[in-house]
Amino acid sequence: MRVWLNGSLLTDPTGPAVPVTDHGLTVGDGVFEAVKVVDGRPFALERHLDRLRRSADALGLTGVDLDAVRRGVAAVLDGADLPLGRLRITVTGGPAPMGSGRGDAAPTVVVAVDAMRPWPATTAVSTVPWPRNERGALAGVKSTSYAENVVALAAAQRAGASEAVFANLAGHLCEGTGSNVFYVVDGELRTPTLASGCLAGVTRALILEWYGGREVDEPIAVVDGASEVFLASTTRDVQAVARWNDRELVAPGQVTSEVAALWREREPELLGG
Ligand SMILES: Cc1ncc(COP(=O)(O)O)c(C=O)c1O
């Protein structure tokens, strides 16, 4: 792992580096991005930086210098021998008093990179009983307050799945803990709208641009009648779902195979920027 913190590379990337008063640590006041790295080059970096800016704006985190983040990305990737990796960019409220109120320190900015193993081509998914709050202040924000995802993913893993999927307060299909959901009904590719409270996934947006699909909000039970389901995310790319709770699905189905092939074909267009 290589880590850049507030302007410099750390000599010991796993050693102590951020003060215990950092607002990201004490109350989860921060935003982050995960960016895929292929052959040492970041994928769709500018789209991720756009979303980082939007997430920071939603939290009122001002003074985030995206050029500094770009320098951090370049620093950790410089000379790295990384066929497949993941960048993690984190921006927090910085050192602050021990409560919800933010201090006046500059944000803490961290860029880390590590190698990554590809996900298998298919996976199992489990739905969880806790709703995503599409009306909450953090709806659609990639904030470091991810403990709800931690709890949901642990429940899914106990059920033998690699991803937990949430409905929202309206009972509509929403998203996974770290992925967006696509499904096929009557031959039509569909995915929840951003109003469902799901994250505006970079992978989701590119699939809609490159392949097409209908954004629609429907009760989560719609998936019981879907002929295909796949997950879309930075680390999974297009991953076919072979089991949804107890139901087995054809994986990959025809549409999923087409989307995955298109993804592999077009991915190089966004490497490096
Ligand atoms: C909650 C959530 N939904 C969806 C996604 C997928 O987004 P992306 O394709 O940008 O990785 C993520 C990714 O990290 C996520 O955390």
XYZ file of N, CA and C and ligand atoms in Angstrom:
835
model
N 0.848 -1.198 0.000
C 0.000 0.000 0.000
C 0.884 1.250 0.000
N 0.464 2.265 -0.743
C 1.159 3.566 -0.678
C 0.128 4.616 -0.276
N 0.557 5.535 0.577
C -0.385 6.519 1.114
C 0.204 7.925 1.053
N -0.611 8.848 0.587
C -0.280 10.267 0.539
C -1.241 10.967 1.491
N -0.703 11.797 2.399
C -1.557 12.477 3.383
C -1.220 13.964 3.398
N -2.189 14.784 3.098
C -2.032 16.250 3.184
C -0.751 16.747 2.515
N -0.413 16.196 1.365
C 0.702 16.771 0.610
C 1.963 15.940 0.566
N 2.082 14.890 1.404
C 3.321 14.096 1.344
C 3.020 12.606 1.396
N 3.941 11.861 0.780
C 3.848 10.399 0.864
C 4.295 9.969 2.255
N 3.583 9.006 2.843
C 3.986 8.496 4.158
C 5.095 7.468 3.980
N 6.075 7.513 4.868
C 7.123 6.493 4.788
C 6.600 5.174 5.345
N 5.740 5.236 6.358
C 5.124 4.010 6.893
C 3.608 4.127 6.691
N 3.075 3.534 5.603
C 1.663 3.749 5.279
C 0.691 3.149 6.287
N 1.158 2.273 7.165
C 0.217 1.713 8.150
C 0.449 2.290 9.551
N 1.395 3.214 9.662
C 1.684 3.804 10.972
C 0.702 4.912 11.319
N 0.761 5.443 12.573
C -0.137 6.521 12.991
C 0.110 7.773 12.158
N -0.985 8.454 11.734
C -0.787 9.595 10.841
C -1.811 10.703 11.061
N -3.043 10.348 11.427
C -4.119 11.340 11.557
C -4.446 11.494 13.041
N -4.627 12.739 13.530
C -4.903 12.927 14.972
C -6.214 12.250 15.400
N -6.274 11.825 16.644
C -7.487 11.156 17.139
C -8.675 12.115 17.186
N -8.422 13.411 17.070
C -9.517 14.385 17.067
C -10.079 14.614 15.661
N -9.586 13.890 14.669
C -10.083 14.114 13.308
C -11.582 13.814 13.256
N -12.350 14.740 12.660
C -13.814 14.607 12.647
C -14.289 13.411 11.826
N -13.439 12.957 10.916
C -13.783 11.737 10.193
C -13.773 10.538 11.135
N -12.804 10.522 12.038
C -12.694 9.417 12.998
C -13.760 9.523 14.085
N -13.965 10.726 14.620
C -14.856 10.821 15.790
C -16.334 10.711 15.425
N -16.746 11.289 14.289
C -18.184 11.243 13.960
C -18.478 10.844 12.513
N -17.486 10.389 11.779
C -17.757 9.969 10.394
C -18.042 11.137 9.475
N -17.428 12.281 9.783
C -17.646 13.496 8.979
C -16.601 13.537 7.854
N -16.929 12.880 6.764
C -15.986 12.845 5.650
C -16.642 12.262 4.420
N -15.931 12.345 3.319
C -16.422 11.794 2.050
C -15.291 10.988 1.426
N -15.639 10.093 0.523
C -14.563 9.291 -0.063
C -14.919 8.837 -1.469
N -13.913 8.311 -2.129
C -14.065 7.700 -3.456
C -13.209 6.452 -3.519
N -13.670 5.475 -4.266
C -12.852 4.303 -4.605
C -12.711 4.325 -6.127
N -11.478 4.267 -6.596
C -11.199 4.395 -8.037
C -10.392 3.178 -8.481
N -10.840 2.542 -9.548
C -10.099 1.375 -10.042
C -8.808 1.822 -10.729
N -7.769 1.002 -10.585
C -6.492 1.260 -11.257
C -6.181 0.050 -12.140
N -5.943 0.311 -13.417
C -5.594 -0.765 -14.350
C -4.243 -0.424 -14.968
N -3.301 -1.350 -14.836
C -1.940 -1.118 -15.342
C -1.403 0.242 -14.902
N -1.595 0.547 -13.644
C -1.050 1.774 -13.061
C -1.799 3.043 -13.415
N -2.936 2.919 -14.171
C -3.669 4.128 -14.571
C -5.067 4.137 -13.946
N -5.486 5.291 -13.395
C -6.819 5.344 -12.785
C -7.914 5.316 -13.848
N -9.037 4.690 -13.514
C -10.177 4.622 -14.427
C -11.189 5.702 -14.030
N -11.568 6.521 -15.016
C -12.634 7.525 -14.840
C -12.364 8.446 -13.647
N -11.100 8.840 -13.462
C -10.739 9.646 -12.292
C -11.548 10.937 -12.214
N -11.710 11.626 -13.359
C -12.406 12.921 -13.297
C -13.869 12.758 -12.870
N -14.505 11.662 -13.276
C -15.892 11.427 -12.823
C -15.915 11.213 -11.305
N -14.922 10.489 -10.803
C -14.877 10.276 -9.349
C -14.600 11.590 -8.609
N -13.742 12.432 -9.193
C -13.454 13.712 -8.516
C -14.680 14.619 -8.543
N -15.446 14.565 -9.633
C -16.712 15.328 -9.670
C -17.629 14.891 -8.529
N -17.723 13.570 -8.368
C -18.622 13.079 -7.310
C -18.071 13.427 -5.927
N -16.741 13.385 -5.777
C -16.135 13.770 -4.489
C -16.527 15.207 -4.147
N -16.452 16.071 -5.152
C -16.832 17.481 -4.958
C -18.318 17.582 -4.561
N -19.180 16.825 -5.254
C -20.617 16.883 -4.930
C -20.869 16.366 -3.510
N -20.187 15.293 -3.135
C -20.370 14.749 -1.780
C -19.886 15.761 -0.743
N -18.733 16.395 -1.017
C -18.187 17.381 -0.073
C -19.158 18.557 0.060
N -19.714 18.994 -1.075
C -20.688 20.106 -1.033
C -21.888 19.719 -0.172
N -22.360 18.478 -0.336
C -23.547 18.036 0.421
C -23.278 18.066 1.921
N -22.025 17.825 2.317
C -21.683 17.859 3.750
C -21.247 19.252 4.197
N -21.186 20.206 3.255
C -20.699 21.536 3.610
C -19.207 21.530 3.912
N -18.491 20.567 3.345
C -17.024 20.510 3.543
C -16.384 21.425 2.510
N -15.934 22.567 2.949
C -15.383 23.524 1.986
C -13.858 23.398 1.931
N -13.287 24.010 0.919
C -11.826 24.069 0.838
C -11.189 22.784 0.372
N -11.947 21.938 -0.339
C -11.341 20.705 -0.870
C -10.645 21.052 -2.185
N -9.334 20.840 -2.213
C -8.523 21.226 -3.367
C -8.336 19.988 -4.271
N -9.118 19.944 -5.356
C -9.059 18.753 -6.218
C -7.716 18.634 -6.927
N -7.044 19.761 -7.164
C -5.706 19.657 -7.776
C -4.741 18.960 -6.813
N -4.888 19.248 -5.532
C -4.041 18.561 -4.547
C -4.356 17.065 -4.568
N -5.643 16.718 -4.691
C -6.012 15.294 -4.749
C -5.376 14.654 -5.986
N -5.418 15.365 -7.124
C -4.789 14.827 -8.354
C -3.293 14.598 -8.127
N -2.656 15.534 -7.422
C -1.222 15.364 -7.138
C -1.004 14.141 -6.245
N -1.900 13.934 -5.311
C -1.805 12.758 -4.438
C -1.949 11.467 -5.231
N -2.897 11.467 -6.166
C -3.105 10.280 -7.010
C -1.834 10.004 -7.811
N -1.264 11.066 -8.412
C -0.052 10.893 -9.215
C 1.091 10.385 -8.329
N 1.170 10.902 -7.110
C 2.280 10.518 -6.223
C 2.206 9.040 -5.845
N 1.006 8.547 -5.494
C 0.935 7.141 -5.067
C 1.065 6.185 -6.252
N 0.702 6.678 -7.463
C 0.792 5.783 -8.627
C 2.162 5.844 -9.293
N 2.947 6.875 -8.956
C 4.239 7.058 -9.621
C 5.144 5.838 -9.392
N 5.470 5.149 -10.459
C 6.385 4.012 -10.372
C 5.769 2.751 -9.792
N 4.459 2.789 -9.463
C 3.834 1.594 -8.859
C 3.612 0.528 -9.930
N 3.962 -0.721 -9.589
C 3.725 -1.829 -10.515
C 2.379 -2.445 -10.117
N 1.311 -1.976 -10.779
C -0.029 -2.307 -10.308
C -0.927 -2.722 -11.473
N -0.975 -4.011 -11.812
C -1.869 -4.447 -12.896
C -3.338 -4.139 -12.564
N -3.739 -4.395 -11.310
C -5.109 -4.096 -10.887
C -5.061 -3.592 -9.449
N -5.612 -2.412 -9.232
C -5.564 -1.852 -7.890
C -6.766 -0.983 -7.614
N -6.779 -0.443 -6.406
C -7.871 0.433 -6.003
C -7.300 1.627 -5.263
N -7.678 2.809 -5.741
C -7.341 4.033 -5.029
C -8.458 4.328 -4.053
N -8.086 4.798 -2.894
C -9.092 5.243 -1.943
C -8.754 6.694 -1.605
N -9.669 7.589 -1.941
C -9.488 9.014 -1.666
C -10.441 9.374 -0.530
N -9.907 9.948 0.521
C -10.749 10.297 1.674
C -10.510 11.751 2.048
N -11.587 12.493 2.257
C -11.487 13.879 2.713
C -12.374 14.016 3.942
N -11.802 14.451 5.054
C -12.615 14.591 6.268
C -12.639 16.051 6.732
N -13.465 16.292 7.743
C -13.577 17.635 8.300
C -12.322 18.093 9.022
N -11.339 17.202 9.188
C -10.095 17.588 9.860
C -10.253 17.600 11.379
N -9.178 17.959 12.094
C -9.250 17.990 13.559
C -10.373 18.917 14.027
N -11.119 18.485 15.044
C -12.311 19.238 15.473
C -12.626 18.905 16.922
N -13.518 19.695 17.560
C -13.957 19.344 18.916
C -14.659 17.982 18.918
N -14.785 17.383 20.117
C -15.324 16.012 20.222
C -16.854 15.973 20.167
N -17.448 16.610 19.213
C -18.907 16.570 19.089
C -19.256 16.678 17.633
N -20.537 16.904 17.328
C -20.929 16.959 15.920
C -20.511 18.264 15.251
N -20.273 19.305 16.032
C -19.860 20.583 15.446
C -18.469 20.483 14.842
N -18.339 21.052 13.643
C -17.045 20.992 12.957
C -16.116 22.093 13.470
N -14.805 21.828 13.456
C -13.837 22.859 13.827
C -13.503 23.727 12.627
N -12.468 24.566 12.771
C -12.120 25.424 11.636
C -10.806 25.013 10.996
N -10.365 23.781 11.258
C -9.118 23.288 10.650
C -9.353 22.968 9.179
N -8.251 22.894 8.444
C -8.349 22.489 7.040
C -8.741 21.015 6.980
N -9.385 20.609 5.865
C -9.744 19.193 5.743
C -8.518 18.287 5.759
N -8.709 17.063 6.187
C -7.679 16.022 6.053
C -7.898 15.344 4.702
N -6.834 15.222 3.926
C -6.963 14.613 2.596
C -5.998 13.429 2.506
N -6.555 12.264 2.211
C -5.752 11.041 2.124
C -5.974 10.392 0.764
N -4.888 9.978 0.121
C -4.993 9.162 -1.088
C -4.168 7.902 -0.834
N -4.820 6.758 -0.915
C -4.128 5.485 -0.688
C -4.345 4.590 -1.887
N -3.385 3.742 -2.165
C -3.577 2.776 -3.246
C -3.068 1.417 -2.793
N -3.779 0.395 -3.229
C -3.360 -0.965 -2.908
C -3.770 -1.884 -4.053
N -3.150 -3.041 -4.107
C -3.525 -4.011 -5.140
C -4.920 -4.550 -4.838
N -5.575 -5.049 -5.876
C -6.941 -5.575 -5.710
C -7.062 -6.871 -6.491
N -7.817 -7.818 -5.941
C -8.103 -9.041 -6.697
C -9.455 -8.881 -7.388
N -9.573 -9.342 -8.644
C -10.872 -9.189 -9.301
C -11.947 -10.044 -8.630
N -13.195 -9.568 -8.669
C -14.314 -10.354 -8.155
C -14.582 -11.527 -9.105
N -15.174 -12.608 -8.611
C -15.614 -13.665 -9.522
C -16.684 -13.150 -10.480
N -16.914 -13.872 -11.568
C -17.863 -13.405 -12.594
C -19.311 -13.404 -12.097
N -19.618 -14.261 -11.136
C -20.997 -14.305 -10.612
C -20.961 -14.241 -9.091
N -22.109 -13.888 -8.511
C -22.162 -13.788 -7.050
C -23.580 -14.008 -6.538
N -23.691 -14.022 -5.206
C -25.008 -14.147 -4.558
C -25.301 -12.867 -3.785
N -26.584 -12.533 -3.717
C -27.032 -11.293 -3.090
C -28.104 -11.622 -2.051
N -28.116 -10.855 -0.970
C -29.143 -11.057 0.047
C -29.793 -9.710 0.352
N -31.109 -9.673 0.418
C -31.762 -8.410 0.785
C -31.750 -8.290 2.310
N -31.765 -7.054 2.789
C -31.705 -6.834 4.238
C -32.933 -6.017 4.676
N -33.322 -6.153 5.957
C -34.577 -5.534 6.399
C -34.481 -4.043 6.690
N -33.267 -3.487 6.724
C -33.136 -2.070 7.080
C -33.256 -1.213 5.827
N -34.075 -0.144 5.858
C -34.257 0.649 4.632
C -33.155 1.678 4.410
N -32.901 2.010 3.135
C -32.145 3.209 2.786
C -33.112 4.380 2.947
N -32.615 5.471 3.508
C -33.462 6.652 3.700
C -33.249 7.628 2.549
N -34.141 7.554 1.578
C -33.990 8.418 0.395
C -34.298 9.876 0.707
N -34.799 10.153 1.944
C -35.085 11.546 2.310
C -34.044 12.108 3.273
N -33.045 11.318 3.620
C -32.056 11.753 4.607
C -31.041 12.725 4.037
N -30.349 13.413 4.934
C -29.350 14.412 4.516
C -28.200 13.770 3.753
N -27.967 12.477 3.984
C -26.824 11.822 3.335
C -27.243 10.946 2.149
N -28.525 11.047 1.741
C -28.967 10.210 0.609
C -28.125 10.519 -0.619
N -27.577 9.485 -1.221
C -26.799 9.659 -2.449
C -25.426 10.266 -2.241
N -25.011 10.422 -0.981
C -23.703 11.017 -0.695
C -22.723 9.903 -0.324
N -21.531 9.947 -0.903
C -20.541 8.920 -0.561
C -19.775 9.402 0.666
N -20.423 9.275 1.813
C -19.824 9.763 3.051
C -19.118 8.612 3.762
N -18.205 8.964 4.672
C -17.502 7.915 5.419
C -18.385 7.342 6.524
N -19.613 7.857 6.685
C -20.545 7.285 7.667
C -21.184 6.036 7.056
N -20.428 4.980 6.970
C -20.872 3.775 6.253
C -21.207 2.619 7.198
N -21.409 2.919 8.479
C -21.618 1.811 9.421
C -22.895 1.023 9.102
N -23.917 1.680 8.537
C -25.134 0.934 8.151
C -24.780 -0.133 7.113
N -23.840 0.234 6.219
C -23.411 -0.733 5.206
C -22.628 -1.882 5.831
N -21.850 -1.543 6.865
C -21.070 -2.583 7.550
C -22.018 -3.622 8.159
N -23.072 -3.127 8.831
C -24.032 -4.034 9.479
C -24.772 -4.868 8.428
N -25.190 -4.219 7.348
C -25.952 -4.924 6.305
C -25.092 -5.964 5.602
N -23.843 -5.594 5.301
C -22.975 -6.538 4.588
C -22.665 -7.755 5.459
N -22.473 -7.518 6.745
C -22.210 -8.654 7.645
C -23.406 -9.608 7.648
N -24.616 -9.054 7.633
C -25.826 -9.907 7.608
C -25.881 -10.699 6.307
N -25.549 -10.042 5.195
C -25.568 -10.733 3.897
C -24.519 -11.841 3.882
N -23.369 -11.558 4.432
C -22.312 -12.580 4.441
C -22.713 -13.780 5.290
N -23.442 -13.522 6.379
C -23.932 -14.658 7.183
C -24.909 -15.503 6.375
N -25.577 -14.875 5.398
C -26.524 -15.605 4.537
C -25.822 -16.175 3.295
N -24.502 -16.112 3.277
C -23.747 -16.710 2.164
C -23.689 -15.848 0.927
N -23.963 -14.544 1.072
C -23.960 -13.633 -0.085
C -22.769 -12.684 0.021
N -22.417 -12.066 -1.130
C -21.293 -11.121 -1.119
C -21.781 -9.678 -1.132
N -23.078 -9.477 -1.249
C -23.596 -8.116 -1.239
C -24.982 -8.104 -0.603
N -25.250 -7.024 0.140
C -26.568 -6.803 0.730
C -27.288 -5.758 -0.108
N -28.559 -5.985 -0.384
C -29.327 -5.006 -1.163
C -30.438 -4.429 -0.296
N -30.573 -3.107 -0.389
C -31.573 -2.374 0.382
C -32.763 -1.993 -0.492
N -33.949 -2.024 0.111
C -35.073 -1.242 -0.415
C -34.992 0.125 0.270
N -35.757 1.104 -0.220
C -35.776 2.403 0.467
C -37.044 2.520 1.318
N -37.288 3.708 1.885
C -38.441 3.875 2.773
C -39.751 3.631 2.035
N -39.760 3.864 0.721
C -40.971 3.632 -0.084
C -41.148 2.153 -0.423
N -40.164 1.323 -0.038
C -40.247 -0.102 -0.367
C -39.750 -0.425 -1.762
N -39.126 0.566 -2.388
C -38.612 0.350 -3.743
C -37.179 -0.179 -3.697
N -36.811 -0.929 -4.733
C -35.421 -1.367 -4.876
C -34.514 -0.135 -4.854
N -33.402 -0.213 -4.130
C -32.517 0.960 -4.055
C -31.106 0.614 -4.548
N -30.299 -0.058 -3.715
C -28.899 -0.331 -4.100
C -28.279 -1.320 -3.131
N -27.040 -1.694 -3.414
C -26.264 -2.514 -2.498
C -25.404 -1.641 -1.601
N -24.634 -2.278 -0.711
C -23.787 -1.497 0.209
C -22.668 -0.784 -0.539
N -22.269 -1.380 -1.683
C -21.191 -0.758 -2.461
C -21.394 -0.979 -3.942
N -22.652 -1.067 -4.355
C -22.928 -1.343 -5.776
C -24.331 -0.872 -6.137
N -24.530 -0.620 -7.420
C -25.870 -0.365 -7.947
C -26.410 -1.662 -8.544
N -27.741 -1.723 -8.642
C -28.397 -2.951 -9.093
C -29.081 -2.704 -10.437
N -28.854 -3.600 -11.378
C -29.568 -3.615 -12.665
C -30.328 -4.928 -12.753
N -31.485 -4.912 -13.440
C -32.263 -6.140 -13.592
C -32.991 -6.093 -14.929
N -33.386 -7.274 -15.389
C -34.032 -7.381 -16.704
C -35.440 -7.941 -16.515
N -36.426 -7.188 -17.017
C -37.815 -7.656 -17.007
C -38.360 -7.502 -18.427
N -38.970 -8.561 -18.939
C -39.486 -8.540 -20.323
C -38.411 -8.079 -21.309
N -37.189 -8.483 -21.097
C -36.095 -8.149 -22.012
C -35.576 -6.727 -21.864
N -36.152 -5.963 -20.925
C -35.745 -4.557 -20.756
C -34.802 -4.422 -19.558
N -33.658 -3.741 -19.772
C -32.716 -3.491 -18.690
C -33.194 -2.287 -17.873
N -33.284 -2.471 -16.557
C -33.789 -1.405 -15.676
C -32.860 -1.213 -14.483
N -32.914 -0.014 -13.924
C -32.174 0.277 -12.684
C -32.917 1.379 -11.943
N -32.832 1.417 -10.616
C -33.525 2.476 -9.871
C -33.043 3.877 -10.260
N -33.926 4.865 -10.148
C -33.549 6.258 -10.411
C -32.704 6.777 -9.235
N -32.064 7.920 -9.442
C -31.281 8.503 -8.350
C -32.194 8.988 -7.220
N -33.483 9.237 -7.529
C -34.426 9.648 -6.478
C -34.681 8.518 -5.483
N -34.288 7.303 -5.825
C -34.468 6.173 -4.890
C -33.552 6.308 -3.673
N -32.564 7.215 -3.768
C -31.597 7.365 -2.670
C -30.307 6.615 -2.924
N -30.218 5.957 -4.083
C -28.970 5.225 -4.375
C -27.861 6.210 -4.720
N -26.633 5.728 -4.611
C -25.488 6.535 -5.019
C -25.487 6.648 -6.547
N -25.076 7.817 -7.031
C -24.922 7.994 -8.486
C -23.632 7.294 -8.897
N -23.697 5.987 -9.063
C -22.513 5.187 -9.360
C -21.894 5.599 -10.689
N -20.577 5.641 -10.706
C -19.866 5.934 -11.960
C -20.111 4.789 -12.950
N -20.067 3.566 -12.464
C -20.295 2.400 -13.322
C -21.724 2.424 -13.859
N -22.680 2.710 -12.974
C -24.101 2.809 -13.367
C -24.274 3.806 -14.502
N -23.693 4.999 -14.334
C -23.861 6.059 -15.347
C -23.262 5.624 -16.685
N -22.100 4.981 -16.633
C -21.456 4.578 -17.892
C -22.250 3.470 -18.582
N -22.829 2.569 -17.811
C -23.650 1.511 -18.424
C -24.865 2.143 -19.117
N -25.489 3.109 -18.438
C -26.655 3.766 -19.050
C -26.250 4.525 -20.315
N -25.069 5.155 -20.292
C -24.606 5.892 -21.481
C -24.223 4.950 -22.620
N -23.495 3.911 -22.282
C -22.907 3.045 -23.311
C -23.895 2.006 -23.845
N -24.723 1.461 -22.934
C -25.618 0.360 -23.338
C -27.067 0.819 -23.399
N -27.429 1.694 -22.458
C -28.835 2.097 -22.343
C -29.495 1.334 -21.213
N -30.767 1.638 -20.992
C -31.497 1.024 -19.882
C -32.499 2.037 -19.373
N -33.497 1.539 -18.661
C -34.539 2.449 -18.171
C -34.379 2.665 -16.672
N -34.348 3.946 -16.270
C -34.312 4.276 -14.850
C -35.746 4.328 -14.356
N -36.053 3.507 -13.357
C -37.438 3.421 -12.882
C -37.422 2.920 -11.433
N -38.353 3.444 -10.639
C -38.456 2.987 -9.253
C -39.631 2.035 -9.112
N -39.354 0.837 -8.607
C -40.380 -0.195 -8.502
C -40.207 -0.919 -7.176
N -41.305 -1.514 -6.666
C -41.183 -2.284 -5.414
C -40.081 -3.332 -5.544
N -39.363 -3.575 -4.460
C -38.206 -4.478 -4.537
C -38.618 -5.872 -5.015
N -39.892 -6.228 -4.816
C -40.363 -7.552 -5.257
C -40.296 -7.709 -6.772
N -40.083 -6.611 -7.504
C -39.971 -6.719 -8.966
C -38.844 -7.679 -9.340
N -37.840 -7.746 -8.486
C -36.685 -8.597 -8.809
C -37.080 -10.080 -8.799
N -38.163 -10.414 -8.064
C -38.601 -11.819 -8.042
C -39.042 -12.283 -9.431
N -39.421 -11.317 -10.276
C -39.838 -11.680 -11.631
C -38.779 -11.351 -12.676
N -37.600 -10.944 -12.229
C -36.547 -10.567 -13.200
C -35.877 -11.813 -13.763
N -35.538 -11.746 -15.052
C -34.857 -12.892 -15.668
C -33.352 -12.817 -15.444
N -32.838 -11.621 -15.224
C -31.402 -11.442 -14.967
C -31.236 -10.313 -13.960
N -30.169 -10.398 -13.194
C -29.789 -9.300 -12.289
C -28.268 -9.187 -12.354
N -27.779 -7.936 -12.323
C -26.330 -7.795 -12.124
C -26.028 -6.605 -11.236
N -24.842 -6.659 -10.622
C -24.349 -5.561 -9.790
C -23.363 -4.747 -10.610
N -23.320 -3.452 -10.349
C -22.393 -2.567 -11.056
C -21.650 -1.736 -10.025
N -20.324 -1.795 -10.079
C -19.525 -0.954 -9.181
C -18.097 -0.884 -9.682
N -17.365 0.023 -9.081
C -15.964 0.238 -9.426
C -15.129 -1.033 -9.272
N -15.379 -1.808 -8.241
C -14.555 -3.007 -8.056
C -15.154 -4.216 -8.761
N -16.484 -4.266 -8.876
C -17.121 -5.451 -9.487
C -17.284 -5.284 -10.994
N -17.210 -4.063 -11.506
C -17.585 -3.757 -12.894
C -19.025 -4.253 -13.098
N -19.202 -5.249 -14.001
C -20.538 -5.820 -14.250
C -20.487 -7.249 -13.721
N -21.176 -7.506 -12.618
C -21.095 -8.838 -12.004
C -22.479 -9.483 -11.969
N -22.601 -10.618 -12.646
C -23.894 -11.310 -12.726
C -24.292 -11.874 -11.362
N -25.576 -11.803 -11.059
C -26.097 -12.369 -9.807
C -26.697 -13.743 -10.102
N -26.122 -14.752 -9.463
C -26.576 -16.136 -9.690
C -27.591 -16.581 -8.632
N -27.628 -15.845 -7.509
C -28.632 -16.168 -6.473
C -29.070 -14.877 -5.783
N -30.373 -14.690 -5.733
C -30.969 -13.538 -5.040
C -31.772 -14.105 -3.885
N -31.355 -13.949 -2.667
C -31.906 -14.673 -1.514
C -31.882 -16.172 -1.837
N -33.066 -16.831 -1.915
C -33.040 -18.282 -2.191
C -33.273 -18.601 -3.654
N -33.439 -17.573 -4.479
C -33.803 -17.834 -5.879
C -32.560 -17.878 -6.769
N -32.439 -18.963 -7.524
C -31.331 -19.099 -8.476
C -31.680 -18.371 -9.764
N -30.676 -17.734 -10.355
C -30.885 -17.019 -11.625
C -29.872 -17.500 -12.648
N -30.243 -17.400 -13.913
C -29.277 -17.665 -14.981
C -28.216 -16.563 -14.911
N -26.952 -16.960 -14.824
C -25.891 -15.945 -14.682
C -24.613 -16.395 -15.380
N -24.107 -15.616 -16.323
C -24.723 -14.381 -16.785
C -25.796 -14.672 -17.833
N -26.860 -13.902 -17.790
C -27.868 -13.977 -18.846
C -27.392 -13.205 -20.075
N -28.248 -13.187 -21.080
C -27.829 -12.593 -22.359
C -27.530 -11.095 -22.246
N -28.413 -10.357 -21.594
C -28.209 -8.903 -21.491
C -26.959 -8.613 -20.661
N -26.816 -9.332 -19.540
C -25.644 -9.130 -18.688
C -24.359 -9.399 -19.477
N -24.362 -10.465 -20.272
C -23.167 -10.782 -21.073
C -22.868 -9.658 -22.057
N -23.914 -9.109 -22.660
C -23.700 -8.009 -23.618
C -23.118 -6.788 -22.918
N -23.683 -6.454 -21.754
C -23.193 -5.274 -21.028
C -21.740 -5.498 -20.593
N -21.440 -6.694 -20.105
C -20.070 -6.984 -19.633
C -19.078 -6.903 -20.794
N -19.484 -7.397 -21.962
C -18.580 -7.360 -23.127
C -18.342 -5.916 -23.562
N -19.423 -5.124 -23.563
C -19.287 -3.717 -23.942
C -18.383 -2.984 -22.943
N -18.554 -3.339 -21.684
C -17.720 -2.718 -20.640
C -16.241 -2.992 -20.918
N -15.912 -4.240 -21.187
C -14.502 -4.597 -21.438
C -13.964 -3.860 -22.664
N -14.842 -3.713 -23.656
C -14.413 -3.046 -24.907
C -14.150 -1.551 -24.673
N -15.021 -0.912 -23.879
C -14.935 0.551 -23.775
C -14.110 1.053 -22.596
N -13.826 0.185 -21.640
C -13.088 0.618 -20.451
C -11.799 1.387 -20.782
N -11.009 0.933 -21.771
C -9.746 1.640 -22.029
C -9.928 3.131 -22.368
N -11.119 3.510 -22.865
C -11.348 4.927 -23.222
C -11.168 5.855 -22.021
N -11.456 5.354 -20.824
C -11.433 6.236 -19.649
C -10.254 5.947 -18.727
N -9.302 5.170 -19.196
C -8.121 4.938 -18.359
C -7.196 6.145 -18.430
N -6.803 6.624 -17.266
C -5.876 7.748 -17.220
C -6.591 9.081 -17.043
N -7.912 9.105 -17.017
C -8.563 10.411 -16.860
C -10.009 10.331 -16.464
C -23.518 2.755 -1.715
C -22.892 2.569 -3.055
N -23.680 2.400 -4.133
C -23.168 2.215 -5.365
C -21.796 2.189 -5.580
C -21.234 1.998 -6.966
O -20.617 3.185 -7.412
P -19.377 3.196 -8.407
O -19.832 2.542 -9.661
O -19.078 4.636 -8.601
O -18.284 2.447 -7.754
C -20.949 2.367 -4.482
C -19.504 2.326 -4.723
O -18.604 2.441 -4.211
C -21.501 2.570 -3.200
O -20.714 2.752 -2.129
